Short mmCIF file of C-alpha atoms in Angstrom, two decimals:
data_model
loop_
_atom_site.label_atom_id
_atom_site.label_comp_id
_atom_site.label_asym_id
_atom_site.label_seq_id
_atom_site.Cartn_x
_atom_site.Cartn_y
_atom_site.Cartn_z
CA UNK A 22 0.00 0.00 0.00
CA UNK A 23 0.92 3.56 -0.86
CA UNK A 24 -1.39 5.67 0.47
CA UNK A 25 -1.66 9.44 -0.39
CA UNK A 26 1.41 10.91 -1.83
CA UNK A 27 2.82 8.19 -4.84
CA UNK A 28 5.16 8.72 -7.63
CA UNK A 29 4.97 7.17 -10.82
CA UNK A 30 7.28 7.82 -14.19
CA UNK A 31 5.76 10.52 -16.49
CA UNK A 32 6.78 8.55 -20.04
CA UNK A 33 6.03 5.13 -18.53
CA UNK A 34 3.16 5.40 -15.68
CA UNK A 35 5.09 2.43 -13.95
CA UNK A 36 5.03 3.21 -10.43
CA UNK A 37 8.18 4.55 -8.23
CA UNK A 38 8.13 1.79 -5.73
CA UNK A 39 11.19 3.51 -3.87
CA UNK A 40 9.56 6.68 -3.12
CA UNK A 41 7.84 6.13 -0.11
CA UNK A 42 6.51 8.67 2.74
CA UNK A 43 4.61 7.43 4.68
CA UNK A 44 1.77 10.72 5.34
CA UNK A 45 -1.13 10.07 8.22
CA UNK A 46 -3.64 12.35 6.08
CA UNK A 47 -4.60 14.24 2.62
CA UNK A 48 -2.09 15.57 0.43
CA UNK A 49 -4.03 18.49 -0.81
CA UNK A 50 -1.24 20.87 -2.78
CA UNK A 51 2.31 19.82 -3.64
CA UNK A 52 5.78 22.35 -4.88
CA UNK A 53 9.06 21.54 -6.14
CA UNK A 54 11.71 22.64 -4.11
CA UNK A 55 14.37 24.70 -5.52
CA UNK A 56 16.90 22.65 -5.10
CA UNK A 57 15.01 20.12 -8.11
CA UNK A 58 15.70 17.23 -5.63
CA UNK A 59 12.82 17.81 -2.74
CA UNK A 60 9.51 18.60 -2.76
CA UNK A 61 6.97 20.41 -0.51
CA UNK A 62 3.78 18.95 0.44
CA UNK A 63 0.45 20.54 2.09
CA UNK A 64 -2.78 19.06 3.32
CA UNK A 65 -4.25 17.99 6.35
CA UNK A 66 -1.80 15.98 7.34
CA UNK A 67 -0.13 16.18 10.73
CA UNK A 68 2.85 13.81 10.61
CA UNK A 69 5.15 12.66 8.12
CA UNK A 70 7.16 9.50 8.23
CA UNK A 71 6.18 9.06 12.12
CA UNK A 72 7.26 12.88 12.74
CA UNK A 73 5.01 15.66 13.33
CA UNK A 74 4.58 17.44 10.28
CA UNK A 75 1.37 20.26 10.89
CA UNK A 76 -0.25 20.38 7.62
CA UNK A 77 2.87 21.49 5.62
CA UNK A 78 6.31 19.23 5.24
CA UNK A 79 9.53 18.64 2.80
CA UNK A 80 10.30 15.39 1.41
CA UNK A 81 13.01 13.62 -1.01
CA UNK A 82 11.57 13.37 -4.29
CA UNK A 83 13.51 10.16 -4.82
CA UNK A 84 12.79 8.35 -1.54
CA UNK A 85 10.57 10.32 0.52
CA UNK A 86 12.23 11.18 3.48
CA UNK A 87 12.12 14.01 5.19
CA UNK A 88 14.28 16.92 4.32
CA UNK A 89 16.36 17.67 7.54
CA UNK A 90 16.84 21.47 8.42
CA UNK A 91 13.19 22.05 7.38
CA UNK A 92 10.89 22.18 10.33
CA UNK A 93 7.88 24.54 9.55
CA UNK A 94 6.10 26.23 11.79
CA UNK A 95 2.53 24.61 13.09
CA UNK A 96 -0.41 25.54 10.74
CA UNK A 97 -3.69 24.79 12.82
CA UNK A 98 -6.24 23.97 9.57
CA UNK A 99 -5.82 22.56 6.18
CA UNK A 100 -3.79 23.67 3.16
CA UNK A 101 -5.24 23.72 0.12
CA UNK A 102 -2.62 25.38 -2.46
CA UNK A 103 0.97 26.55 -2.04
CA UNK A 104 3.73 27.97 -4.55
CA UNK A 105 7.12 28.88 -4.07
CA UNK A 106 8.30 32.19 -4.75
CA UNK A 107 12.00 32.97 -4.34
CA UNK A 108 12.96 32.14 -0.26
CA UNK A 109 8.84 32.40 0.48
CA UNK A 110 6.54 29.14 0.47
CA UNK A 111 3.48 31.03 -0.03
CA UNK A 112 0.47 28.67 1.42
CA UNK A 113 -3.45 28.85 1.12
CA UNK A 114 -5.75 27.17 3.13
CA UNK A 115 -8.58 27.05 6.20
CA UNK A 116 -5.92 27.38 8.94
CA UNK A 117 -6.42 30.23 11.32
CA UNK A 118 -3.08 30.50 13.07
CA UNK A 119 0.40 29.93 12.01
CA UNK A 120 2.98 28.99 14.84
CA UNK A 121 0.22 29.83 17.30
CA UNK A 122 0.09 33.69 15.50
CA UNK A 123 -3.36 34.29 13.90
CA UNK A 124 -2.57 34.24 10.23
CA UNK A 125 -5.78 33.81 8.73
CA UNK A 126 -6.12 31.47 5.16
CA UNK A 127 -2.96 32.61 3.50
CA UNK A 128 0.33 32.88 5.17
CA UNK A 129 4.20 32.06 4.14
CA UNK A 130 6.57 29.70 5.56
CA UNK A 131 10.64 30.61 5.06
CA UNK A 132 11.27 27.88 2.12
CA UNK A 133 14.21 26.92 3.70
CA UNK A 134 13.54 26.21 7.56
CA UNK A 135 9.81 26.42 7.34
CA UNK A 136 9.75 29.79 9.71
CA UNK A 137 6.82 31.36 9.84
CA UNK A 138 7.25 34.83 7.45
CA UNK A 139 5.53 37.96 8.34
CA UNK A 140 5.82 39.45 5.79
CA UNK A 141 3.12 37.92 4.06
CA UNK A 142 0.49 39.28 6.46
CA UNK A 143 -2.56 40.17 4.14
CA UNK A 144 -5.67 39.63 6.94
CA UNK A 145 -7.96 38.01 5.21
CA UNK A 146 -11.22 38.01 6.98
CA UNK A 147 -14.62 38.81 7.04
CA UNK A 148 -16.46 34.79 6.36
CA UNK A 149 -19.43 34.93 4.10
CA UNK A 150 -22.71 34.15 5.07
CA UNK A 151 -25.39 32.96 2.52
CA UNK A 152 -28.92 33.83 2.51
CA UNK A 153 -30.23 30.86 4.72
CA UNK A 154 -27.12 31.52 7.47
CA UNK A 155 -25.10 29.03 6.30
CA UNK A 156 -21.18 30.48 7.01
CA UNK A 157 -17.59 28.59 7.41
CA UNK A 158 -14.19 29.95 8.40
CA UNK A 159 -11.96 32.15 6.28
CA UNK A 160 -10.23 29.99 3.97
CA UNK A 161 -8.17 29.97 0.91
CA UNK A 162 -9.82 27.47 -1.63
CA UNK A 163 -7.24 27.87 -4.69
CA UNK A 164 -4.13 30.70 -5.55
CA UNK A 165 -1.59 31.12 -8.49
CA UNK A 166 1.48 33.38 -8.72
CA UNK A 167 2.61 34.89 -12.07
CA UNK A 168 5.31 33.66 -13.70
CA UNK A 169 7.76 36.91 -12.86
CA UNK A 170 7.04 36.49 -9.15
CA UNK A 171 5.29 39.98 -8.97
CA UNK A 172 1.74 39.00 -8.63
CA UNK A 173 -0.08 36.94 -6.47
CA UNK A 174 -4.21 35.69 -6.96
CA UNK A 175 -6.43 33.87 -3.98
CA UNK A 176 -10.10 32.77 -4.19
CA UNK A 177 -12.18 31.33 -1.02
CA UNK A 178 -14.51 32.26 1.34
CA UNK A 179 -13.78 35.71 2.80
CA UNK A 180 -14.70 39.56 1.80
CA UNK A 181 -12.06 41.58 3.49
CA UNK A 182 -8.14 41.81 2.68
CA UNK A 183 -6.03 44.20 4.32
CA UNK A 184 -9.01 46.06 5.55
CA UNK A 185 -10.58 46.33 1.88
CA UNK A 186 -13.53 44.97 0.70
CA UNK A 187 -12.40 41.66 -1.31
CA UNK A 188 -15.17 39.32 -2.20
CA UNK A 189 -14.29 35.20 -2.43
CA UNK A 190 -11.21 37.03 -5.04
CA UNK A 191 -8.35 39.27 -4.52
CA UNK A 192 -4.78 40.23 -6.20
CA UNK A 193 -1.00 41.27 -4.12
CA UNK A 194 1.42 42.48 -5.52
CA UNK A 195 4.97 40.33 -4.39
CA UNK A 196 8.51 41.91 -3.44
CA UNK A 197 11.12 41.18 -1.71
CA UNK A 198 10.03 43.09 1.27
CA UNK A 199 6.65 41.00 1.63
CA UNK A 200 2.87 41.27 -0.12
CA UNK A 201 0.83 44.44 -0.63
CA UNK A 202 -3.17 44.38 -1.43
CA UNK A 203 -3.27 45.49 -5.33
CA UNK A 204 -6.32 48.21 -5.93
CA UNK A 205 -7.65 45.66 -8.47
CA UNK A 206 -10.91 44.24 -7.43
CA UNK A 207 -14.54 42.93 -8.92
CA UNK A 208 -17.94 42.78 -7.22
CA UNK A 209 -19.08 40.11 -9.24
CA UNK A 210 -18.55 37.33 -6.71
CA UNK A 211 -20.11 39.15 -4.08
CA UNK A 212 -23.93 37.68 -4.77
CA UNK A 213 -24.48 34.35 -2.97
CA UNK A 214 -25.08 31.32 -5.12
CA UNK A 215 -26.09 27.77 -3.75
CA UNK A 216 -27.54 28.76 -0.06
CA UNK A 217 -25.85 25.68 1.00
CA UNK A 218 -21.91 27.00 0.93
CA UNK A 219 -20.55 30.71 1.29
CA UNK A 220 -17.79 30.61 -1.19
CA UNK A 221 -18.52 29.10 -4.61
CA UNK A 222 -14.86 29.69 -5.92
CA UNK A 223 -12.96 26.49 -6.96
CA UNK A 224 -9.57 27.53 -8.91
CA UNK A 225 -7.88 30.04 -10.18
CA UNK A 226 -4.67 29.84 -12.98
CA UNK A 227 -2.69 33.21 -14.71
CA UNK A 228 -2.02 32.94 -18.12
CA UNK A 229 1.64 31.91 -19.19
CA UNK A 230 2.21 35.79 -19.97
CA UNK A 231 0.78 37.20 -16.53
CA UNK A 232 -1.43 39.77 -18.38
CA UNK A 233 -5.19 38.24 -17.35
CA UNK A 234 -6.35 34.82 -15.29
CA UNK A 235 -9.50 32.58 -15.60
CA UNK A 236 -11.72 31.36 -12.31
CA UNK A 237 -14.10 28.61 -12.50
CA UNK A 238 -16.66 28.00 -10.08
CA UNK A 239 -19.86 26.02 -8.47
CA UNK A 240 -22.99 27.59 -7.68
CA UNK A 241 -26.42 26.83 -9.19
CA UNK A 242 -27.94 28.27 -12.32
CA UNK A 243 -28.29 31.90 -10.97
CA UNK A 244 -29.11 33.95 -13.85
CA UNK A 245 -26.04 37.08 -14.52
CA UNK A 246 -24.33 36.08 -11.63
CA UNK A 247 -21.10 33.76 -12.09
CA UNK A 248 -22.25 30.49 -10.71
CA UNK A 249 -21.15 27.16 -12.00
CA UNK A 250 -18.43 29.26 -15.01
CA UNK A 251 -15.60 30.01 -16.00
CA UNK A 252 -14.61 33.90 -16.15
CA UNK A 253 -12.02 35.50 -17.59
CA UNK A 254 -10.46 38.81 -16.32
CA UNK A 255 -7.82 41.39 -17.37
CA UNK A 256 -4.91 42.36 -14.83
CA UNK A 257 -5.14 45.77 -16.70
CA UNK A 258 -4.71 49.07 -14.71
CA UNK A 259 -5.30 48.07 -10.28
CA UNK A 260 -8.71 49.56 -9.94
CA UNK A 261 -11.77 48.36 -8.76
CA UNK A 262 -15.10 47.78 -10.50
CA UNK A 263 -13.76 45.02 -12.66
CA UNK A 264 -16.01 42.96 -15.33
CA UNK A 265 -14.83 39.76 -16.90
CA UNK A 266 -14.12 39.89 -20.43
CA UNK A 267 -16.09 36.51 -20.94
CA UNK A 268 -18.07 34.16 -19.10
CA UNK A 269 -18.60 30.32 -20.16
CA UNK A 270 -21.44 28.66 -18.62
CA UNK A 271 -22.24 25.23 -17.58
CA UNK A 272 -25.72 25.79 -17.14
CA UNK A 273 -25.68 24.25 -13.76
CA UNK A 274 -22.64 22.23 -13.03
CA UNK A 275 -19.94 22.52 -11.05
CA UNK A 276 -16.60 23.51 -12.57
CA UNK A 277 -13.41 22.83 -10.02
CA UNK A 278 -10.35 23.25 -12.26
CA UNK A 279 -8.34 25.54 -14.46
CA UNK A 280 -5.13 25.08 -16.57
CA UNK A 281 -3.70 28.32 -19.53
CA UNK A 282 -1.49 27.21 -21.68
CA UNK A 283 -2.01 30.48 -23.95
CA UNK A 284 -4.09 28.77 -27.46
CA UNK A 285 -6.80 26.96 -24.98
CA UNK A 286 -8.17 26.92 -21.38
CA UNK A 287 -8.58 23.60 -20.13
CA UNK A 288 -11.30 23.31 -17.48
CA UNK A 289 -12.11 20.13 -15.55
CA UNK A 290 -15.40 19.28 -12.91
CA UNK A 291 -18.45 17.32 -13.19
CA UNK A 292 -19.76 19.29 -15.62
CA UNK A 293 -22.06 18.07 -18.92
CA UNK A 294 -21.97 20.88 -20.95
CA UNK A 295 -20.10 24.28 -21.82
CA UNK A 296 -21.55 27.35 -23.79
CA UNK A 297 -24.35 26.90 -21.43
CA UNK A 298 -26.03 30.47 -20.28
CA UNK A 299 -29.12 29.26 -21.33
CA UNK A 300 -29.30 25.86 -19.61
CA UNK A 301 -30.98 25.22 -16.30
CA UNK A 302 -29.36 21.86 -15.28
CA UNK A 303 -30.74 20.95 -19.00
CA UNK A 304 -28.43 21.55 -22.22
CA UNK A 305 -30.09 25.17 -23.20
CA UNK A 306 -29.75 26.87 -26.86
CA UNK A 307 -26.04 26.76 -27.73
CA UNK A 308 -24.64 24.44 -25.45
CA UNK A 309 -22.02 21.68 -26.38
CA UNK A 310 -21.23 18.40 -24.52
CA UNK A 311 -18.14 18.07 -22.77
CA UNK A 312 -18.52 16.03 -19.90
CA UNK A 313 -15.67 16.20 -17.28
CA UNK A 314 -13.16 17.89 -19.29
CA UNK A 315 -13.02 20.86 -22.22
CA UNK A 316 -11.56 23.54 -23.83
CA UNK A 317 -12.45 26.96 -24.00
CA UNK A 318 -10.97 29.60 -26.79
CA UNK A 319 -9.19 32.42 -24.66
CA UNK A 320 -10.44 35.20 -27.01
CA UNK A 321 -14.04 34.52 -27.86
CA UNK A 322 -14.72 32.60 -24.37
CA UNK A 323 -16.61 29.77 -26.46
CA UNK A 324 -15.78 26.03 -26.48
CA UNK A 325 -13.10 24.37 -28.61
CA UNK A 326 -13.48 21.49 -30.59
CA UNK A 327 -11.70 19.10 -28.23
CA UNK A 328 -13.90 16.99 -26.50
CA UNK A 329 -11.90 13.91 -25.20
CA UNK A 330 -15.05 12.99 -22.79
CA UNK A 331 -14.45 11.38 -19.09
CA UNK A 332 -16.48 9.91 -16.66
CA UNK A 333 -18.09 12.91 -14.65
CA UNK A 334 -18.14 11.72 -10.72
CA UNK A 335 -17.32 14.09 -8.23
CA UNK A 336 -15.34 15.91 -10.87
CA UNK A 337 -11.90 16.44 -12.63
CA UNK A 338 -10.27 18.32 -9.83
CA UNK A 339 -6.81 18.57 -10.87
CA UNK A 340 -5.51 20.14 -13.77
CA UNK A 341 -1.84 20.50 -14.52
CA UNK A 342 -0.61 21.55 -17.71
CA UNK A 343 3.14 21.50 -18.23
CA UNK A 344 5.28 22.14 -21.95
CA UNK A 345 4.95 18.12 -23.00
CA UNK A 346 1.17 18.41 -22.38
CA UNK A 347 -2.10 18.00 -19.46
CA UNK A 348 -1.94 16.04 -16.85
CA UNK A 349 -6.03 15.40 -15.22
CA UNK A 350 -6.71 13.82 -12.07
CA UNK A 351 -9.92 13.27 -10.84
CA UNK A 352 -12.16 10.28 -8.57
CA UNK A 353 -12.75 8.20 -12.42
CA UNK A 354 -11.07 5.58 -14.85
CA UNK A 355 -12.70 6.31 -17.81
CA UNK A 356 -11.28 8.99 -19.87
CA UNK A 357 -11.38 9.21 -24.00
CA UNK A 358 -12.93 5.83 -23.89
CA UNK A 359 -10.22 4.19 -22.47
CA UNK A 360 -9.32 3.17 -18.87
CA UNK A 361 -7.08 5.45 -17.18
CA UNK A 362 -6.86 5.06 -13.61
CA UNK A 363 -7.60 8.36 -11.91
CA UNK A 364 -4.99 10.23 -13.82
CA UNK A 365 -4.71 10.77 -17.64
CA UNK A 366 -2.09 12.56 -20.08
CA UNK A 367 -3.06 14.34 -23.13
CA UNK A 368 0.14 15.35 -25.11
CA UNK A 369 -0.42 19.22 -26.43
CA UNK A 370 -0.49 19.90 -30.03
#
C-alpha cells in the first residue's frame, strides 16, 4: 500500500516503488523545491514518516524522506494550495493561526527552515454568510502566482483583505520586502449562489504571460451572476469595478479546475456541458457536450473542438498543464474511452 502521496514515471506510468513517505492524512497541494531534488507537500496531514509534520512538510523526491533542516512552523487547519516564490513558500488554506500567531487562510513559511514569514500578512477576513445563514471559516480554496514572481491571486470564502472589501477574489502584488493588497478588485462574486456553501470559488490559474487569469466556479444556475463558469479577467490598470471579459457557462454544473497554456483553457469538474447560459441543469440553446473535461478559446470565451469525454463523478479536480502536455486527475477511470486510472495525459499539439 501507498497511500496518499505516490510517484509514478511521467513517459512510462510504472510506479516509483522507492519513493515512499509514509503521510497520516490528505495531500491536498504539492511544490518543487528549488533545489530540483525535494519537494513540498500541504494538506491535512499532521505527521510525516512518524514525525510531526502540521499540515505542511519537505520530502526527497527520490525516496521520501524528510528533508532535515526544514521544520515549519505549526499551521492549525488545512492547506489547500501553495507555490514557491524565491525564499517564500506562499500557502493557502482554512488554517487560522500559524505557529500559534493568527494568520488567517494565506500565510508564508521561510522555504528553507519552514519559519513562519511575516511578511506575508494580508488579513484576510470577514467569512461569508449565505442567505439561509449558512457560514464557514476564512479559507483559501485555490491561488496562483505569475510567472515573474510579482503578482499573487487567492479565491475562497472571505470579503475583506487588508481592511478592503475583497469578495471570495483578490490580487498582491509580491517583493522582496513581503505582499501588498493590489487596488484591483470585482464585485461580481459578491452575490451568494447555492444557499448551502458561502464561497462558490474552486480555482484560479494566470495565463503563461501574466497579463489576465480565468476562475471557474460552483454555484447553481443563478441567472447574470457567475455560478457554475468560468470567467475570464484582465490584470489591466489596479482599480476596482472590474467585469470579466467573458463568461462560459455550464448551465448548472460545477466547474473545479483551471489550466492556460495560452491557445486553450482547459477546465475540468463534473460538468455536462459548456456554452451553457441558457441551460438550467438541462443543455439550453447553444450548449455543447463536454462532460468532465473541455476547452475553452481564450479570445471569444466559447468552447473548442476538443472533446476527449471522461467519466463525470465528483469531478476532474486537478488540472496540470506543463510544456509536453495535461496532466487530469480526478475520482474516475474512464477517460477518451479508455481506462485510465484516476490520472490521464493528453500530449499538447
Amino acid at each position: 500500500a501507498m497511500p496518499r502521496l505516490v510517484a509514478f514515471d511521467a513517459t512510462t506510468g510504472r510506479i516509483d516503488t522507492t519513493f515512499r513517505p509514509v503521510v497520516n492524512s490528505t495531500v491536498k497541494a504539492l511544490a518543487a523545491a528549488a533545489d530540483g531534488l525535494s519537494l513540498y507537500i500541504g494538506g491535512s496531514f499532521t505527521s510525516v514518516n512518524g514525525v510531526a509534520a502540521p499540515r505542511v512538510a519537505r520530502v526527497d523526491a527520490a525516496t521520501g524522506a524528510r528533508v532535515a533542516g526544514f521544520a515549519p512552523a505549526a499551521l492549525n487547519g488545512q492547506v489547500n494550495d501553495m507555490r514557491l516564490v524565491g525564499t517564500r513558500l506562499i500557502v493557502g488554506g482554512a488554517f487560522q493561526t500559524v505557529g500559534g500567531v493568527t494568520r488567517r487562510a494565506l500565510a508564508a513559511l521561510n522555504a528553507g527552515t519552514g519559519a513562519a514569514d511575516s511578511s506575508v500578512n494580508l488579513r484576510v477576513d470577514g467569512p461569508r454568510t449565505t442567505t439561509t445563514g449558512v457560514t464557514a471559516p476564512v479559507k483559501v480554496e485555490a491561488l496562483d502566482v505569475s510567472a515573474d514572481g510579482t503578482r499573487l491571486i487567492f479565491v475562497g470564502n472571505f470579503s475583506t483583505v487588508a481592511g478592503q472589501a475583497r469578495h471570495q477574489l483578490a490580487v498582491a502584488r509580491l517583493s522582496s520586502t513581503g505582499a501588498t493588497l493590489s487596488g484591483w478588485s470585482t464585485d461580481r462574486y459578491r452575490p451568494n449562489c447555492s444557499s448551502s456553501f458561502p464561497t462558490y470559488m474552486r480555482g484560479v490559474d494566470i495565463s503563461p504571460d501574466g497579463t489576465w487569469f480565468v476562475a471557474v466556479t460552483t454555484g447553481y444556475m443563478y441567472t447574470g451572476q457567475l455560478c457554475d463558469a468560468a470567467a475570464r479577467f484582465e490584470f489591466g490598470t489596479e482599480t476596482g469595478g472590474k467585469q470579466p471579459t467573458w463568461v462560459n457557462y455550464t448551465g448548472g454544473d460545477t466547474l473545479l479546475s483551471v489550466a492556460i497554456t495560452g491557445p486553450a483553457v482547459y477546465v475540468g469538474g463534473h460538468q455536462r456541458w459548456l456554452d451553457n447560459p441558457y441551460g438550467r441543469n438541462s443543455a439550453g440553446a447553444g450548449a455543447v457536450y463536454r462532460p468532465g473535461i473541455g476547452a475553452i478559446n481564450p479570445v471569444t470565451g466559447k468552447a473548442l473542438a476538443w472533446n476527449p469525454t471522461k467519466d463525470r463523478g465528483v469531478g476532474t479536480a486537478e488540472l496540470y498543464a506543463t510544456d509536453r502536455g495535461l496532466w487530469i486527475g480526478s475520482d474516475t477511470n474512464t477517460v477518451a474511452g479508455e481506462y485510465h486510472g484516476k490520472i490521464a495525459f493528453f500530449p499538447l499539439p
